[in-house]
């Protein structure tokens, strides 16, 4: 793989040869046509919703290899987390307290969220930001999009435009914890008046802040396109291959006190903390490839058509060492050892595999008239997945076990079909109305044996589930331009979403069947825009029915588990502002205040006897409690100093305390934290062969705060004396650390 990366990187420099000059009119027309590919999902100036646009220039300024959540964390209501503690590898994002399962994420209008888990795994797309033209983060339900509904935000990404001029770019960065990133990009420019090719290869390695949370990431991006006056046809392929050390166990307070905050229990082969033997291959391994074929055609000055065909292939496995596991949980019988003792529990190597594919077709028709802008579209996507697990090795061995014993296997299929009509109509020169109607139909079936042992049935559980959902998601609003500087908007939107896979496989015998959730989102906003300043204010009220809420627990592969909450809401105010008092200084800030409540909630506490044997569940009712992972306050401040080719940026984010489950118990609370970062950049303009050299330095956690950005409830219950206890796990983040890099443009 290393050799292929080197050869590929060197070959990229040959792309600019044979390119030719293209005039400005051709460039403008080609870029405008490429933008049509996301017009169906993007909000525009008169869309009555809260959103932020991030341009390629803005993204590249802060991109030193960290994942997308960390590049967005200064946006209103955004919180980023990292298993490894560095922002590289397994990372996650929450907006308004909603995790990625409720955030609709697309690239070129194609769904990125996994169809079954509904999550997004940025580790499978390392360094994607290097090939992104722009991002739009919509908070709340947002506009209609393809894939699962949006319940906290939508992130719409458009990959890089075909370059009209030849270029080459080499980027390298490195820093704390052995972090190294290399990136090579090049483009042919326009060839023979109609063709263009762009490509990128990247490699990222890091040891991680947490013990053995290593990352070995490889990625690529390539696109080839044909264009003429009214048509652009592009083939885009991007993907990545990752091997990361598992760090999703987190750390308990007692282990932190014994072994330090970087301790990682994943892979322990013996008891005793850091002095124990570690399983060297305790890793997550996955490869994912995304392919898009995009046709954009301008039928007339008023009418444009976009058709996208797509297919994503993924394959990978987790490789883990598990201690003290019951043989029957793996479909294996007990046996007698050499001394004649009956063996019911063993330590073993476990591999869990996922082999899946996701493909479909998306078509949009965009109409622009003097007073009306309208888009209508349809999409059809289908996902197929195969889940299975194997036992390659058992410590001490056991008789009569097949090599790589397969102990569970199931298959699933999910169809997602939708149609929508979206329109903006100018009622007057100042007042416009917005209407967005979407119908969505989902089919989901699962069949086979899953990785859960049933004590009552004394076997691994079987699943045979078929579910269909039909959702109608209307949205409407108005936008009023008071004068050139001031504007108002208001909107109401409805969204529905089906449960994810884990809600069916991890449901438990004492819980009701999962339900689809529904949300009504009311938004009211004000904006002031001037040449040197802007101020935005947004008030929202998100009212839920059967909300799919994180319950504070994780699956055994680190995924948040969800549960239905009958009645809940999120009420908040988001403020953001930017002012440039002088040419050399810009000040930015945001403040998000929220109230996130469950009206009535029942938690089933496990009760135990004096020997710590499970007795029964004890239902306990709570009223008007906070939703998990929903801080009441999230704020950010930034100052940017610019002078000629020099730039210095200082930022600070404060995240208020948050509960780790839905009981609002003080002993299950993640403390507030405050993190400051510093970034320095200098551009060296160079003539002749090299166009520019950029030098950058980023110091993360400048004040060396000792904090955790995430956690979960490992265990909670009531002991024999009637005392409630909680055993929590946290994800410590790195103290002060740095990344330095250089980018050379040709």
XYZ file of C-alpha atoms in Angstrom:
746
model
C 0.000 0.000 0.000
C 2.840 2.383 0.818
C 4.415 1.796 -2.591
C 1.096 2.428 -4.375
C 0.641 5.674 -2.479
C 4.087 6.889 -3.481
C 3.608 5.932 -7.139
C 0.168 7.527 -7.160
C 1.478 10.710 -5.589
C 4.297 11.032 -8.112
C 1.987 10.364 -11.057
C -0.278 13.213 -10.017
C 2.349 15.741 -11.031
C 1.992 14.622 -14.633
C -1.666 15.657 -14.751
C -1.104 19.366 -15.464
C 0.825 18.538 -18.645
C -1.184 19.207 -21.774
C -3.707 21.470 -20.050
C -4.690 24.735 -21.632
C -5.919 28.167 -20.687
C -9.656 28.557 -20.198
C -11.452 31.880 -20.135
C -13.279 33.295 -17.124
C -16.756 32.850 -18.617
C -16.169 29.112 -19.075
C -14.933 28.842 -15.496
C -17.979 30.626 -14.066
C -20.384 28.528 -16.109
C -18.683 25.263 -15.156
C -18.653 26.094 -11.436
C -22.324 27.153 -11.526
C -23.323 23.859 -13.120
C -21.403 21.857 -10.516
C -23.254 23.671 -7.729
C -26.576 22.358 -9.062
C -25.678 18.906 -7.694
C -26.523 20.032 -4.138
C -29.249 22.597 -4.833
C -31.879 20.110 -3.675
C -30.477 19.944 -0.127
C -28.990 23.417 0.416
C -30.549 26.395 2.132
C -30.285 29.759 0.367
C -30.362 33.363 1.549
C -34.162 33.459 1.739
C -34.617 30.031 3.331
C -36.256 30.637 6.749
C -33.897 28.401 8.714
C -30.649 28.721 10.659
C -27.510 27.648 8.820
C -23.812 28.359 8.345
C -21.776 28.078 5.146
C -18.112 27.086 5.311
C -16.078 27.664 2.176
C -13.109 25.684 0.951
C -10.783 28.504 1.982
C -12.177 28.528 5.524
C -11.900 24.750 5.853
C -8.358 24.518 4.482
C -7.190 27.196 6.883
C -7.892 24.922 9.872
C -7.334 21.509 8.276
C -4.257 19.788 9.671
C -5.732 16.292 9.671
C -8.360 16.403 12.412
C -11.792 15.027 11.548
C -14.782 17.087 10.409
C -16.422 17.345 13.888
C -13.359 19.209 15.182
C -13.376 21.607 12.237
C -16.996 22.509 13.059
C -16.790 22.802 16.843
C -16.769 26.621 16.877
C -20.207 26.713 15.225
C -23.281 27.425 17.405
C -24.538 24.461 19.475
C -21.773 22.109 18.234
C -19.864 19.731 20.533
C -17.123 17.392 19.248
C -15.792 14.262 20.959
C -12.897 11.868 20.346
C -12.216 8.334 21.635
C -8.443 8.733 21.179
C -8.473 12.221 22.725
C -6.888 13.956 19.719
C -9.664 14.607 17.190
C -8.263 11.943 14.852
C -9.736 8.458 14.462
C -13.076 7.713 16.068
C -14.697 11.125 16.511
C -18.289 12.270 16.850
C -20.380 15.418 16.671
C -23.488 16.620 18.498
C -25.633 19.593 17.541
C -28.267 20.900 19.969
C -27.591 17.785 22.043
C -28.391 15.443 19.134
C -25.754 12.904 18.094
C -24.906 11.856 14.525
C -27.808 9.380 14.341
C -30.096 12.433 14.246
C -27.896 14.555 11.963
C -28.496 14.084 8.246
C -25.102 14.122 6.508
C -24.724 14.068 2.727
C -21.959 14.417 0.143
C -23.140 15.719 -3.235
C -26.677 14.984 -2.036
C -25.825 11.311 -1.373
C -26.511 10.028 2.178
C -23.400 9.387 4.280
C -25.211 8.153 7.418
C -25.028 4.387 7.741
C -28.458 2.981 6.831
C -28.666 0.636 9.824
C -26.943 2.403 12.723
C -27.792 5.868 11.294
C -24.395 7.012 12.564
C -21.490 8.526 10.644
C -17.992 7.095 10.939
C -15.549 9.830 9.953
C -12.661 7.414 10.517
C -13.728 5.679 7.280
C -13.241 8.937 5.330
C -9.939 10.354 6.625
C -8.836 13.748 5.314
C -12.098 14.160 3.396
C -12.004 17.897 4.089
C -9.054 18.251 1.706
C -11.436 17.398 -1.143
C -14.489 19.402 -0.060
C -15.535 22.588 -1.878
C -17.987 23.747 0.767
C -20.072 22.620 3.723
C -23.412 23.890 4.923
C -24.472 23.146 8.489
C -28.225 23.564 8.945
C -29.440 23.481 12.548
C -32.827 21.995 13.318
C -34.771 19.976 10.754
C -33.458 21.998 7.818
C -34.526 21.436 4.223
C -35.572 18.075 2.759
C -32.641 15.764 2.235
C -31.996 12.232 1.104
C -31.639 9.462 3.663
C -32.764 9.447 7.293
C -34.507 12.528 8.643
C -32.719 15.355 10.410
C -33.468 15.840 14.103
C -30.676 18.100 15.265
C -28.968 19.328 12.131
C -28.051 18.617 8.512
C -24.519 18.758 7.149
C -24.445 19.071 3.372
C -21.025 18.679 1.775
C -20.118 19.308 -1.837
C -16.871 17.770 -3.019
C -14.264 19.820 -4.852
C -15.032 21.494 -8.162
C -13.190 20.299 -11.218
C -10.268 22.694 -11.469
C -10.099 24.759 -14.651
C -6.372 25.481 -14.280
C -3.602 22.901 -13.753
C -2.265 22.680 -10.210
C -0.367 20.508 -7.777
C -0.212 20.662 -4.010
C 1.870 18.877 -1.389
C 0.968 19.066 2.280
C 2.642 17.575 5.338
C 1.971 18.002 9.038
C 2.940 16.388 12.294
C 2.863 16.889 16.003
C 2.136 15.422 19.404
C 1.555 11.699 19.992
C 3.484 10.748 16.878
C 0.903 12.298 14.582
C 1.966 12.483 10.920
C -0.145 13.475 7.921
C 0.912 13.542 4.261
C -1.274 14.735 1.424
C -0.654 15.121 -2.322
C -3.161 16.669 -4.731
C -3.072 17.577 -8.395
C -5.367 18.520 -11.236
C -5.049 18.628 -14.995
C -7.056 21.769 -15.617
C -9.187 21.805 -18.759
C -7.956 19.377 -21.426
C -9.131 19.667 -25.059
C -11.771 22.214 -24.015
C -13.997 19.613 -22.341
C -12.155 17.350 -19.905
C -10.590 17.625 -16.451
C -9.121 15.271 -13.841
C -8.350 15.831 -10.140
C -6.832 13.438 -7.610
C -5.634 13.243 -4.011
C -3.946 10.667 -1.798
C -3.520 11.038 1.967
C -2.022 9.132 4.859
C -2.444 9.824 8.565
C -0.766 8.048 11.484
C -0.999 8.767 15.186
C -0.347 6.958 18.456
C -3.282 8.749 20.070
C -3.402 10.309 23.510
C -5.093 7.261 25.040
C -2.922 4.152 25.361
C -2.937 2.039 22.188
C -5.521 4.305 20.499
C -3.358 4.257 17.396
C -4.632 5.218 13.965
C -3.365 4.121 10.568
C -5.482 5.845 7.933
C -5.209 5.904 4.156
C -7.551 7.738 1.809
C -7.965 8.897 -1.753
C -10.153 11.131 -3.892
C -10.330 11.113 -7.675
C -12.711 12.738 -10.104
C -12.868 12.958 -13.868
C -15.306 15.105 -15.756
C -16.597 16.202 -19.117
C -18.256 19.581 -19.627
C -19.628 21.785 -22.375
C -21.744 24.929 -22.381
C -24.747 23.306 -20.691
C -23.594 19.956 -19.321
C -21.218 18.587 -16.709
C -20.736 14.839 -16.270
C -18.537 13.830 -13.333
C -17.385 10.521 -11.932
C -16.196 10.828 -8.342
C -14.640 8.129 -6.206
C -13.352 8.613 -2.678
C -12.713 6.343 0.233
C -10.462 5.210 2.993
C -8.945 2.287 4.807
C -8.558 2.441 8.564
C -6.927 0.410 11.278
C -7.447 1.927 14.709
C -6.683 0.749 18.193
C -9.934 0.213 20.079
C -10.503 2.853 22.759
C -14.276 2.898 23.122
C -14.273 1.406 26.649
C -13.452 4.737 28.246
C -12.003 4.835 31.759
C -13.502 4.670 35.242
C -12.539 7.099 37.994
C -10.937 4.293 39.996
C -8.799 3.156 37.055
C -7.803 6.748 36.355
C -6.603 7.109 39.946
C -4.659 3.821 39.744
C -3.138 3.959 36.280
C -3.497 7.522 34.974
C -5.961 9.155 32.608
C -4.513 7.573 29.441
C -5.236 4.016 30.622
C -7.124 1.840 28.128
C -8.694 -1.419 29.319
C -9.495 -2.635 25.801
C -7.268 -5.588 24.989
C -6.353 -6.509 28.577
C -5.418 -10.181 28.634
C -4.940 -10.310 32.402
C -6.135 -8.248 35.334
C -3.898 -5.628 36.838
C -4.065 -2.605 34.620
C -1.036 -1.372 32.710
C 1.174 -4.161 33.998
C -1.075 -6.754 32.374
C -0.389 -8.288 28.996
C -2.120 -6.531 26.120
C -3.595 -8.069 23.002
C -1.579 -6.417 20.239
C -4.258 -6.785 17.552
C -7.130 -5.221 19.505
C -8.218 -3.123 16.547
C -11.053 -1.907 14.389
C -10.445 -2.480 10.668
C -12.607 -1.145 7.856
C -12.460 -0.091 4.231
C -15.112 1.997 2.507
C -15.370 3.265 -1.074
C -17.890 5.865 -2.297
C -18.652 6.212 -6.012
C -20.784 9.007 -7.499
C -21.734 9.534 -11.136
C -23.265 12.996 -11.479
C -24.931 14.434 -14.575
C -25.927 18.085 -14.524
C -27.629 19.591 -17.565
C -29.008 23.079 -18.112
C -32.093 22.495 -20.283
C -32.778 26.222 -20.558
C -31.799 29.357 -18.638
C -34.703 28.612 -16.262
C -34.488 24.833 -16.009
C -31.694 22.517 -14.778
C -31.610 18.752 -14.291
C -29.359 16.793 -11.963
C -29.128 12.991 -11.837
C -26.796 11.169 -9.443
C -26.111 7.467 -9.363
C -24.140 6.214 -6.384
C -22.764 3.077 -4.766
C -20.867 2.670 -1.495
C -19.094 -0.573 -0.589
C -17.807 -1.368 2.878
C -16.087 -4.299 4.544
C -14.345 -4.676 7.860
C -14.119 -6.264 11.288
C -13.241 -5.709 14.907
C -10.524 -7.939 16.354
C -10.725 -8.153 20.141
C -9.554 -10.190 23.111
C -12.364 -10.914 25.590
C -11.766 -12.330 29.067
C -14.008 -14.550 31.201
C -16.725 -15.121 28.600
C -19.420 -17.791 28.838
C -18.981 -20.489 26.213
C -22.727 -20.748 25.650
C -22.799 -17.080 24.568
C -20.792 -18.189 21.539
C -22.854 -21.281 20.782
C -20.242 -23.551 22.366
C -20.752 -26.282 24.985
C -18.905 -26.477 28.278
C -16.059 -29.005 28.490
C -13.716 -30.624 30.979
C -10.095 -29.579 31.227
C -7.131 -31.896 31.759
C -7.836 -32.052 35.515
C -11.471 -32.974 34.920
C -12.846 -29.576 35.930
C -15.903 -28.336 34.058
C -15.059 -25.208 32.067
C -17.918 -22.779 31.410
C -15.970 -19.561 30.893
C -12.890 -18.862 28.782
C -10.796 -16.022 27.409
C -10.816 -15.788 23.651
C -10.208 -13.818 20.486
C -13.390 -12.499 18.871
C -13.903 -11.040 15.408
C -17.119 -9.289 14.360
C -17.550 -8.658 10.630
C -19.674 -6.316 8.532
C -19.921 -6.665 4.750
C -22.311 -4.175 3.182
C -23.297 -2.196 0.121
C -25.459 0.868 -0.439
C -26.580 2.174 -3.818
C -29.247 4.223 -5.493
C -30.365 6.978 -7.815
C -31.225 10.619 -7.081
C -32.838 13.037 -9.551
C -33.609 16.743 -9.097
C -35.226 19.297 -11.401
C -34.570 22.952 -10.581
C -36.719 25.786 -11.948
C -35.825 29.478 -11.663
C -38.386 32.144 -12.620
C -38.460 35.883 -11.819
C -40.445 35.352 -8.583
C -40.243 31.605 -8.086
C -37.409 29.196 -7.343
C -38.535 25.573 -7.189
C -36.859 22.184 -6.914
C -38.543 18.816 -7.175
C -36.811 15.503 -6.777
C -37.006 11.776 -6.185
C -34.556 9.318 -4.689
C -34.358 5.582 -4.246
C -31.632 3.848 -2.223
C -31.125 0.265 -1.098
C -28.789 -1.111 1.568
C -27.767 -4.735 2.095
C -25.638 -5.877 5.000
C -24.225 -9.112 6.336
C -23.234 -9.364 10.016
C -21.305 -12.326 11.387
C -18.866 -13.243 14.126
C -16.035 -15.743 14.449
C -13.856 -17.189 17.217
C -10.324 -17.722 15.817
C -8.683 -18.611 19.148
C -9.539 -19.766 22.678
C -6.946 -19.564 25.449
C -5.986 -23.091 26.443
C -7.958 -24.447 23.524
C -11.026 -26.638 23.625
C -11.874 -29.909 21.918
C -14.139 -30.186 18.909
C -14.212 -26.581 17.720
C -14.064 -25.710 14.055
C -11.373 -23.274 12.870
C -12.730 -19.703 12.948
C -15.946 -20.965 14.534
C -18.793 -18.772 13.227
C -21.200 -18.256 16.111
C -23.706 -15.816 14.617
C -24.741 -14.608 11.184
C -27.565 -12.374 10.010
C -28.518 -10.425 6.918
C -30.444 -7.218 6.504
C -31.900 -5.107 3.731
C -33.239 -1.577 3.824
C -34.981 0.400 1.100
C -35.367 4.176 1.355
C -37.510 5.992 -1.222
C -38.611 9.622 -1.194
C -40.040 12.427 -3.307
C -40.114 16.120 -2.517
C -41.153 19.531 -3.792
C -39.435 22.646 -2.481
C -40.300 26.223 -3.485
C -39.401 29.805 -2.611
C -41.871 32.433 -3.852
C -41.315 36.201 -3.674
C -44.650 37.620 -2.522
C -43.164 41.134 -2.640
C -39.691 42.585 -3.064
C -39.142 42.053 0.672
C -41.371 39.148 1.641
C -40.965 35.571 0.440
C -42.696 32.306 1.339
C -41.069 28.893 1.602
C -42.731 25.491 1.220
C -41.074 22.068 1.358
C -43.063 18.828 1.113
C -41.476 15.389 1.359
C -42.957 11.898 1.305
C -40.639 9.109 2.472
C -41.151 5.344 2.419
C -38.843 2.913 4.244
C -38.684 -0.881 4.266
C -36.365 -2.697 6.677
C -35.908 -6.404 7.223
C -33.468 -8.462 9.292
C -33.127 -12.224 9.517
C -30.718 -14.635 11.172
C -28.812 -15.169 14.403
C -27.519 -12.095 16.258
C -24.797 -11.623 18.860
C -27.067 -11.814 21.919
C -27.535 -14.833 24.155
C -31.020 -15.507 25.560
C -30.932 -17.055 29.044
C -34.613 -18.000 28.834
C -34.211 -19.742 25.472
C -30.670 -20.943 26.265
C -29.399 -20.037 22.820
C -28.223 -17.109 20.753
C -31.184 -14.974 19.758
C -32.809 -15.269 16.363
C -34.275 -12.255 14.626
C -36.856 -12.221 11.858
C -38.115 -8.686 11.531
C -39.910 -6.870 8.727
C -40.945 -3.256 9.138
C -42.310 -0.560 6.840
C -42.663 3.156 7.521
C -44.385 5.918 5.583
C -43.567 9.490 6.575
C -44.887 12.861 5.438
C -42.480 15.692 6.283
C -43.889 19.178 5.539
C -42.011 22.436 6.107
C -43.155 26.039 5.642
C -41.898 29.487 6.499
C -41.543 33.143 5.600
C -38.543 35.431 5.137
C -38.780 39.225 5.430
C -36.036 41.637 4.347
C -36.712 44.687 6.517
C -34.005 46.699 4.760
C -30.605 45.893 3.202
C -29.124 45.224 6.663
C -31.920 43.622 8.675
C -34.016 40.506 8.061
C -36.429 38.205 9.897
C -37.624 34.666 9.311
C -39.974 32.122 10.858
C -40.656 28.494 10.025
C -42.349 25.327 11.194
C -41.224 21.885 10.075
C -42.120 18.263 10.759
C -39.740 15.302 10.532
C -40.096 11.577 11.188
C -37.455 8.898 11.612
C -37.415 5.123 11.930
C -35.569 3.267 14.740
C -32.038 2.060 14.024
C -30.783 -1.525 14.033
C -29.627 -1.558 17.659
C -33.139 -0.721 18.859
C -34.277 -4.065 17.445
C -31.269 -6.208 18.336
C -30.572 -4.711 21.796
C -34.185 -4.108 22.798
C -34.223 -6.420 25.839
C -37.152 -8.501 27.043
C -38.598 -5.885 29.403
C -38.745 -3.034 26.910
C -41.537 -2.245 24.427
C -41.015 -2.541 20.688
C -39.259 0.498 19.189
C -41.311 3.226 17.551
C -40.582 5.833 14.913
C -40.013 9.308 16.303
C -41.662 12.542 15.219
C -40.555 16.118 15.780
C -42.154 19.491 15.109
C -39.549 22.238 14.880
C -40.469 25.913 15.329
C -37.747 28.407 14.369
C -37.693 32.209 14.542
C -34.654 34.239 13.551
C -33.183 37.681 13.033
C -30.070 38.707 11.113
C -28.107 41.933 10.799
C -25.570 42.097 7.986
C -23.210 44.993 7.306
C -19.902 45.360 5.518
C -17.809 44.793 8.646
C -20.180 42.949 10.970
C -23.033 40.507 11.271
C -25.279 39.406 14.109
C -27.637 36.425 14.016
C -30.181 35.289 16.586
C -32.279 32.147 16.371
C -34.960 30.895 18.748
C -36.079 27.280 18.416
C -38.615 24.954 19.988
C -38.274 21.285 19.045
C -41.263 19.266 20.248
C -40.888 15.469 20.116
C -43.159 12.456 20.145
C -41.385 9.156 20.916
C -37.967 10.794 20.583
C -35.105 8.367 19.944
C -32.792 9.378 22.779
C -29.377 8.113 23.844
C -29.912 6.209 27.100
C -26.343 6.620 28.358
C -25.241 3.080 27.508
C -23.003 1.710 24.768
C -23.098 -1.487 22.772
C -20.073 -3.773 23.102
C -18.603 -2.131 19.982
C -18.900 1.421 21.299
C -22.179 2.563 19.717
C -24.678 4.666 21.673
C -27.897 2.814 22.435
C -31.210 4.609 21.963
C -34.624 4.411 23.585
C -38.023 5.967 22.887
C -39.147 8.821 25.121
C -42.911 9.550 24.782
C -42.861 13.325 25.354
C -39.861 15.649 25.347
C -38.680 18.974 23.984
C -35.672 21.169 23.287
C -36.020 24.942 23.670
C -33.083 27.179 22.874
C -31.586 30.465 21.798
C -28.577 30.637 19.462
C -26.580 33.829 19.013
C -23.642 34.368 16.692
C -21.746 37.479 15.706
C -18.670 38.652 13.867
C -17.160 42.116 13.675
C -14.078 43.506 11.967
C -13.226 46.767 13.796
C -10.025 47.176 11.759
C -8.515 45.590 8.671
C -6.203 43.488 10.839
C -8.651 42.237 13.505
C -11.812 40.109 13.371
C -13.779 39.050 16.454
C -16.192 36.091 16.376
C -18.479 34.597 18.956
C -21.447 32.339 19.510
C -23.673 31.471 22.443
C -26.232 28.664 22.651
C -28.575 28.492 25.636
C -31.012 25.608 25.853
C -33.513 23.778 27.997
C -33.794 20.082 27.080
C -36.451 18.190 29.005
C -38.283 14.888 29.315
C -41.760 15.333 30.764
C -42.089 11.834 32.259
C -39.459 9.096 32.331
C -39.232 5.606 33.828
C -35.839 4.020 34.481
C -35.567 0.307 35.299
C -32.916 -0.093 37.997
C -31.377 -3.543 38.372
C -31.520 -4.806 41.959
C -29.014 -7.254 43.485
C -28.764 -9.406 46.606
C -25.841 -9.457 49.048
C -23.909 -11.845 46.774
C -24.442 -9.484 43.873
C -26.852 -11.808 42.109
C -29.427 -10.061 39.962
C -32.914 -10.093 41.551
C -35.317 -7.981 39.490
C -35.909 -4.643 37.803
C -37.240 -1.796 39.920
C -39.070 0.837 37.830
C -38.402 4.376 39.056
C -40.282 7.381 37.707
C -38.776 10.806 37.006
C -40.507 14.027 35.970
C -39.205 17.038 34.059
C -35.629 15.721 33.844
C -32.855 16.784 31.467
C -32.137 14.892 28.264
C -28.797 13.089 28.194
C -25.797 14.701 26.468
C -27.531 18.090 26.277
C -25.534 20.906 27.920
C -27.546 24.000 28.816
C -24.827 26.282 27.487
C -22.283 26.050 24.675
C -20.283 29.140 23.777
C -17.288 30.083 21.679
C -15.093 33.144 21.232
C -12.468 33.847 18.614
C -10.056 36.583 17.637
C -8.160 36.636 14.350
C -5.222 38.960 13.756
C -4.123 39.389 10.122
C -1.185 41.373 8.804
C 0.033 40.889 5.253
C 0.791 37.156 4.917
C 0.599 36.491 8.672
C -2.474 35.281 10.590
C -2.980 34.459 14.265
C -6.223 32.940 15.511
C -7.150 32.407 19.150
C -10.347 30.522 20.034
C -12.076 29.370 23.182
C -15.021 26.996 23.628
C -17.028 26.449 26.802
C -19.330 23.430 27.121
C -21.604 23.289 30.148
C -22.164 20.226 32.299
C -24.309 17.432 30.875
C -25.938 14.294 32.178
C -24.862 10.875 30.911
C -28.331 9.357 31.062
C -31.921 10.541 31.316
C -32.353 10.443 35.106
C -30.660 13.833 35.716
C -28.809 12.227 38.636
C -25.959 14.312 40.007
C -23.734 11.218 40.215
C -24.104 10.687 36.445
C -22.954 14.094 35.294
C -20.107 15.071 32.981
C -18.472 18.264 34.300
C -18.315 21.449 32.249
C -15.084 22.225 30.427
C -13.338 25.133 28.778
C -10.782 24.679 25.968
C -8.608 27.295 24.259
C -6.750 26.777 20.965
C -4.163 28.815 19.088
C -3.411 28.753 15.370
C -0.646 30.663 13.567
C -0.202 30.700 9.786
C 2.160 32.425 7.387
C 2.013 32.489 3.586
C 5.236 32.836 1.630
C 4.428 33.926 -1.917
C 6.886 32.446 -4.382
C 7.135 33.161 -8.089
C 8.071 30.868 -10.940
C 7.488 27.146 -10.391
C 6.161 27.301 -6.811
C 3.153 29.582 -6.323
C 2.904 29.631 -2.540
C 4.242 28.060 0.649
C 2.011 28.030 3.716
C 3.386 27.377 7.199
C 1.008 26.713 10.075
C 1.101 25.830 13.749
C -1.866 24.777 15.848
C -1.721 24.480 19.629
C -4.713 22.590 20.987
C -5.875 22.914 24.592
C -3.574 25.863 25.110
C -4.272 26.088 28.859
C -3.786 22.328 29.398
C -7.306 21.717 30.711
C -7.835 18.236 32.174
C -11.278 17.311 30.892
C -13.446 14.618 29.334
C -15.751 15.454 26.443
C -17.858 12.303 26.588
C -18.857 9.384 28.788
C -21.490 6.764 29.486
C -23.089 4.709 32.257
C -21.290 1.359 32.382
C -23.470 0.043 35.183
C -26.124 1.371 37.552
C -28.400 -0.336 40.027
C -29.570 -0.813 43.599
C -27.537 -2.945 46.005
C -28.822 -5.241 48.759
C -28.985 -2.323 51.215
C -31.181 -0.271 48.901
C -28.417 2.140 47.912
C -28.282 3.382 44.335
C -24.875 3.228 42.690
C -23.448 4.374 39.348
C -20.344 3.124 37.569
C -19.385 5.639 34.894
C -16.833 5.661 32.095
C -15.203 8.800 30.692
C -13.217 9.696 27.597
C -10.317 11.954 28.674
C -9.034 14.408 26.088
C -5.415 15.351 25.491
C -3.806 18.176 27.416
C -1.802 20.805 25.573
C -0.633 19.418 22.231
C 0.364 20.752 18.853
C 0.243 20.157 15.115
C 2.537 21.908 12.651
C 2.326 21.742 8.900
C 3.338 23.127 5.558
C 1.546 23.224 2.213
C 3.354 23.897 -1.042
C 1.254 24.935 -4.042
C 2.475 24.577 -7.614
